[in-house]
Amino acid sequence: MNEIAVKMGRDQNLIGVMTLPEKRQANVAVVLLNAGVVHRIGPHRISVKIARHLAKLGFATIRFDITGIGDSRSTNSALDFSRQAVQDTKSVMDYLQSQYGYDQFAIYGICSGAMNGYAAALADDRVTGLFMYDGYAFATTKAKFIRNWFRIQNTSLKKYLELHRRLYQRIMRLLLGKQDARVLPSLVSEFQLRLTKDRFADGLQLLADRGLALVSVYSGSIFETYNYATQFQDAFKGRAFLDKVVCYYIPEMDHLVTALAVQDRLTRLVAEWVQQTSQRSVAQQD
Amino acid sequence: MAVLICNPYGQESIRTHRMFRVLADRLNRCSIDVLRFDYFATGDSFGDDSQGEFIGWTNDVIVANQELMKLSRAPRIAWLGTRLGATLAIMASVSSTFLPDRMILWEPIINGSNYLTEIDNRFIQTLRESYNVPREAWGNLIQSDEGPMRHEGVGFELGNILRQQLQALTKDTIPTPRTIQCDVINRRLEPEMESLMERWRNGSAQVDNLVLRDEFDWLAAEALTTSLVPAGIVQEFVRLIANQK
């Protein structure tokens, strides 16, 4: 394995680290995106661990910081954060293609990284695989019921009444126009505002039709939004892409992959997906 | 003047990464060169989490300093060490023949046992807060002496050697920093730190204490409720370093 620090992008502002295997096994290179504001090494260094594991299997990876995150400088670009992230990812793929000859890419991301990966996959035909960890999640009626039932079970009557009093006050403030309706409890929910379930599904269908290896993993940290094994199937009932997206609900895993056992599990899942992406690419070329 | 930044350990290093990037930019605007680096087995550097330990890391500080001198050719060098990075900078100053002109030590770790306890407690808290359905069993696993999570420190594997080194780290085992001017920065001056600074002063070192009142959550898993780059802290460091260059 060899690791090289690189500068990329039109403004040469994107900083990344390439991890190259001793023996190149495939034409697919893996792009590891930032998780929120955590720099390219990922939460608890998980991107470094994944990159080195993949190198042992013969796959090259790049972990890099998108504009304004980690070591990558901001530029004078007028693009908003999401569009800039897509532009940056395309620039990195251009770099890998021109410098190392890779023409197919598998994109992995946690949280906002998963959302940026989804957008980049839609924007660039060179992407042949997408791994989303705690990306877009859509609560079904059953998920809301499970969430509320859990709350009731774990809340004393006094707290329960207090919660409803606050909820009532909040609704009244909303109705009276005294509160911004976009005030939401978590960052993930805030990101979700950008995309409706139907638009997400349409995009996923396009990616499935293109033959991407698609994996979506949901952790125990987003219980409020995602909380049972077949939720993905329920949320997108009747959609043709359902049998083409591998979806896992793993409540033992947490959003920032804190415990080492969780890190090992994620690393293995990513490795399986990359191998699947590579095999698919070879099959499509044949 | 050129500055060598010595990172803290583990999650603290991730937490401070962007702040030090911004600080480096600001210092650079004042014509001060800055070198940031990852110790072996941390960040982007080679090595697995479990391989990190004091002797190698102390040597990494010395090697990084040589690189800074070569690249910058600045006549004066300052080391800015944070938490365990401050402790490592002290150790490096003693084992190196090089004499840094200035050492700025931000909340150095001077009691390894307390630090390990802090990490263990934060690990339990992080896991508790990470799940909507609390997993109390994991807390028990972390606290049990032989538990499978005993060698983890908030997402990073703590090797046996490092854990032993931390357990043996007390104010009595920390040497007097070899430097011309030493500034120790704390939120509040604890008696243990005060007594250590007194010993350093008795050893004829020039040691000043500065109080930085801004609260900084070193081990925060996510910066959702705290500032990632606290402006007050960055400004204070720029003032401290640039004014005396």
XYZ file of C-alpha atoms in Angstrom, chain B:
245
model
C 8.939 33.141 13.578
C 7.552 29.708 12.647
C 5.110 27.606 14.635
C 4.887 23.846 15.078
C 1.433 22.653 16.117
C 1.387 19.492 18.223
C -2.067 17.909 18.024
C -4.018 16.477 20.902
C -4.986 12.787 20.906
C -7.893 10.906 19.311
C -11.278 12.618 19.151
C -9.684 15.819 20.467
C -7.504 15.887 17.381
C -10.522 15.599 15.072
C -12.315 18.243 17.114
C -9.459 20.760 16.766
C -8.457 20.047 13.158
C -10.391 22.845 11.491
C -9.564 25.329 14.248
C -5.835 24.767 13.743
C -6.278 25.021 9.972
C -7.882 28.448 10.447
C -5.265 29.459 13.021
C -2.498 28.462 10.588
C -4.078 30.641 7.879
C -4.370 33.611 10.232
C -0.766 33.282 11.405
C 0.365 32.922 7.827
C -1.214 36.290 7.050
C 1.108 37.690 9.732
C 4.082 36.145 7.843
C 4.390 33.286 10.310
C 4.962 29.816 8.861
C 3.033 26.983 10.472
C 3.482 23.226 10.287
C 0.655 20.908 11.288
C 1.222 17.165 11.232
C -0.239 13.845 12.403
C 1.778 11.644 14.758
C 2.379 8.046 13.675
C -0.839 5.972 13.906
C -3.044 9.075 13.971
C -4.892 11.075 11.318
C -3.540 10.479 7.810
C -0.183 9.144 9.016
C 0.783 5.506 8.691
C 0.081 3.061 11.495
C -2.948 1.577 13.241
C -4.564 3.289 16.245
C -3.156 0.652 18.579
C 0.465 1.418 17.609
C 0.590 4.950 19.004
C 2.806 5.536 22.058
C 4.777 8.333 23.739
C 8.332 7.543 22.617
C 7.454 7.372 18.923
C 5.242 10.441 19.139
C 7.910 12.437 20.982
C 10.319 11.589 18.200
C 7.674 12.631 15.660
C 7.610 16.107 17.246
C 11.382 16.370 16.828
C 11.257 15.165 13.199
C 8.411 17.581 12.404
C 10.405 20.413 13.954
C 13.399 19.570 11.735
C 11.104 19.665 8.715
C 9.677 23.024 9.780
C 13.183 24.470 10.197
C 14.183 23.170 6.771
C 11.082 24.506 5.006
C 10.738 27.806 6.822
C 14.309 28.855 7.667
C 12.716 31.076 10.308
C 15.166 32.378 12.931
C 12.768 31.642 15.800
C 10.580 28.597 16.419
C 7.574 28.245 18.710
C 5.822 25.001 19.620
C 2.093 25.107 20.279
C 1.002 21.919 22.026
C -2.551 21.086 22.970
C -3.646 18.632 25.688
C -1.600 15.420 25.185
C 0.221 17.255 22.389
C 1.438 19.780 24.977
C 2.714 16.945 27.163
C 4.500 15.391 24.183
C 6.032 18.779 23.312
C 7.477 19.007 26.833
C 8.963 15.509 26.503
C 10.340 16.336 23.038
C 11.975 19.534 24.283
C 13.910 17.470 26.822
C 14.968 14.679 24.471
C 15.958 16.998 21.611
C 19.131 19.009 21.277
C 17.048 21.765 19.698
C 15.875 24.577 21.978
C 12.491 26.039 20.953
C 12.331 29.789 21.537
C 8.861 29.493 22.908
C 6.434 26.824 24.050
C 2.716 27.457 24.339
C 1.046 24.656 26.253
C -2.742 24.626 26.078
C -4.253 22.563 28.883
C -1.456 19.981 29.011
C -2.346 16.509 30.308
C -0.438 16.156 33.569
C -2.427 13.340 35.145
C -2.778 10.352 32.828
C -5.125 8.378 35.100
C -7.573 11.264 35.243
C -7.306 11.619 31.481
C -8.100 7.921 30.955
C -11.087 8.255 33.275
C -12.256 11.298 31.297
C -11.950 9.333 28.049
C -13.783 6.304 29.497
C -16.613 8.465 30.846
C -16.932 10.303 27.564
C -16.971 7.023 25.664
C -19.945 5.862 27.738
C -21.667 9.235 27.351
C -21.067 9.279 23.583
C -22.553 5.821 23.145
C -25.493 6.722 25.378
C -26.218 9.847 23.355
C -25.620 8.117 20.023
C -28.680 5.950 20.315
C -32.258 6.935 20.884
C -32.620 3.543 22.504
C -29.859 3.626 25.164
C -27.491 0.683 25.218
C -26.554 0.547 28.873
C -24.824 -2.812 28.399
C -22.053 -1.087 26.471
C -21.331 1.212 29.395
C -20.861 -1.832 31.597
C -18.539 -3.391 29.026
C -16.363 -0.259 28.947
C -16.157 -0.052 32.725
C -15.400 -3.733 33.319
C -11.660 -4.371 33.654
C -11.550 -7.212 31.134
C -14.330 -6.020 28.861
C -13.879 -6.101 25.071
C -14.201 -2.305 24.951
C -11.570 -1.701 27.610
C -9.024 -0.856 24.938
C -11.106 1.791 23.232
C -11.053 5.517 23.773
C -14.045 7.254 22.159
C -13.652 5.570 18.782
C -9.901 4.936 18.826
C -8.075 1.798 19.877
C -5.881 2.471 22.891
C -2.886 0.128 22.708
C -1.548 -1.519 25.858
C 1.662 0.509 25.798
C -0.133 3.836 25.484
C -2.572 2.953 28.250
C 0.317 1.985 30.531
C 2.181 5.174 29.656
C -0.891 7.254 30.421
C -1.449 5.451 33.713
C 2.135 6.231 34.719
C 1.876 9.904 33.717
C 1.747 12.200 36.746
C 2.932 15.734 37.385
C 5.986 14.232 39.084
C 7.035 12.387 35.926
C 6.701 15.437 33.672
C 10.036 17.188 33.152
C 10.658 20.935 33.043
C 10.189 22.162 29.452
C 13.431 23.210 27.763
C 12.606 26.540 26.199
C 13.294 30.240 26.576
C 9.689 31.248 27.240
C 6.876 28.951 28.291
C 3.205 29.980 28.371
C 0.684 27.667 29.972
C -2.934 28.232 28.999
C -5.832 26.958 31.065
C -9.480 27.745 31.607
C -8.772 27.801 35.328
C -5.563 27.165 37.197
C -5.919 23.877 39.098
C -3.687 23.286 42.150
C -1.934 20.357 40.448
C -0.935 22.547 37.491
C 0.011 25.412 39.779
C 2.389 23.213 41.755
C 3.924 21.833 38.538
C 4.513 25.350 37.223
C 6.110 26.281 40.524
C 8.554 23.399 40.124
C 9.322 24.532 36.573
C 9.980 28.068 37.797
C 12.279 26.753 40.527
C 14.157 25.035 37.737
C 14.782 28.557 36.387
C 12.338 28.294 33.475
C 10.448 31.428 32.448
C 6.836 30.273 32.856
C 3.731 32.412 32.509
C 0.171 31.385 33.043
C -2.664 32.645 30.870
C -6.335 32.101 31.498
C -8.490 31.475 28.445
C -12.058 31.643 29.627
C -13.717 30.327 26.453
C -15.239 26.939 27.134
C -14.092 24.273 24.715
C -15.548 20.773 24.657
C -12.472 18.750 23.682
C -14.194 15.418 23.194
C -17.465 16.486 21.556
C -18.480 13.829 19.036
C -20.300 16.328 16.847
C -19.977 20.089 16.832
C -23.710 20.584 16.527
C -24.102 22.646 19.665
C -20.613 24.080 20.031
C -18.414 26.233 17.858
C -16.058 24.311 15.578
C -13.700 27.261 15.252
C -14.195 29.475 18.331
C -13.299 32.961 17.140
C -12.181 34.119 20.600
C -9.674 31.296 20.958
C -8.225 31.755 17.472
C -7.880 35.512 18.020
C -6.211 34.970 21.365
C -3.628 32.620 19.863
C -2.941 34.986 16.959
C -2.456 37.837 19.420
C -0.228 35.729 21.641
C 2.008 34.480 18.832
C 1.999 37.331 16.302
C 2.588 40.056 18.889
C 5.802 38.464 20.048
C 7.214 37.299 16.768
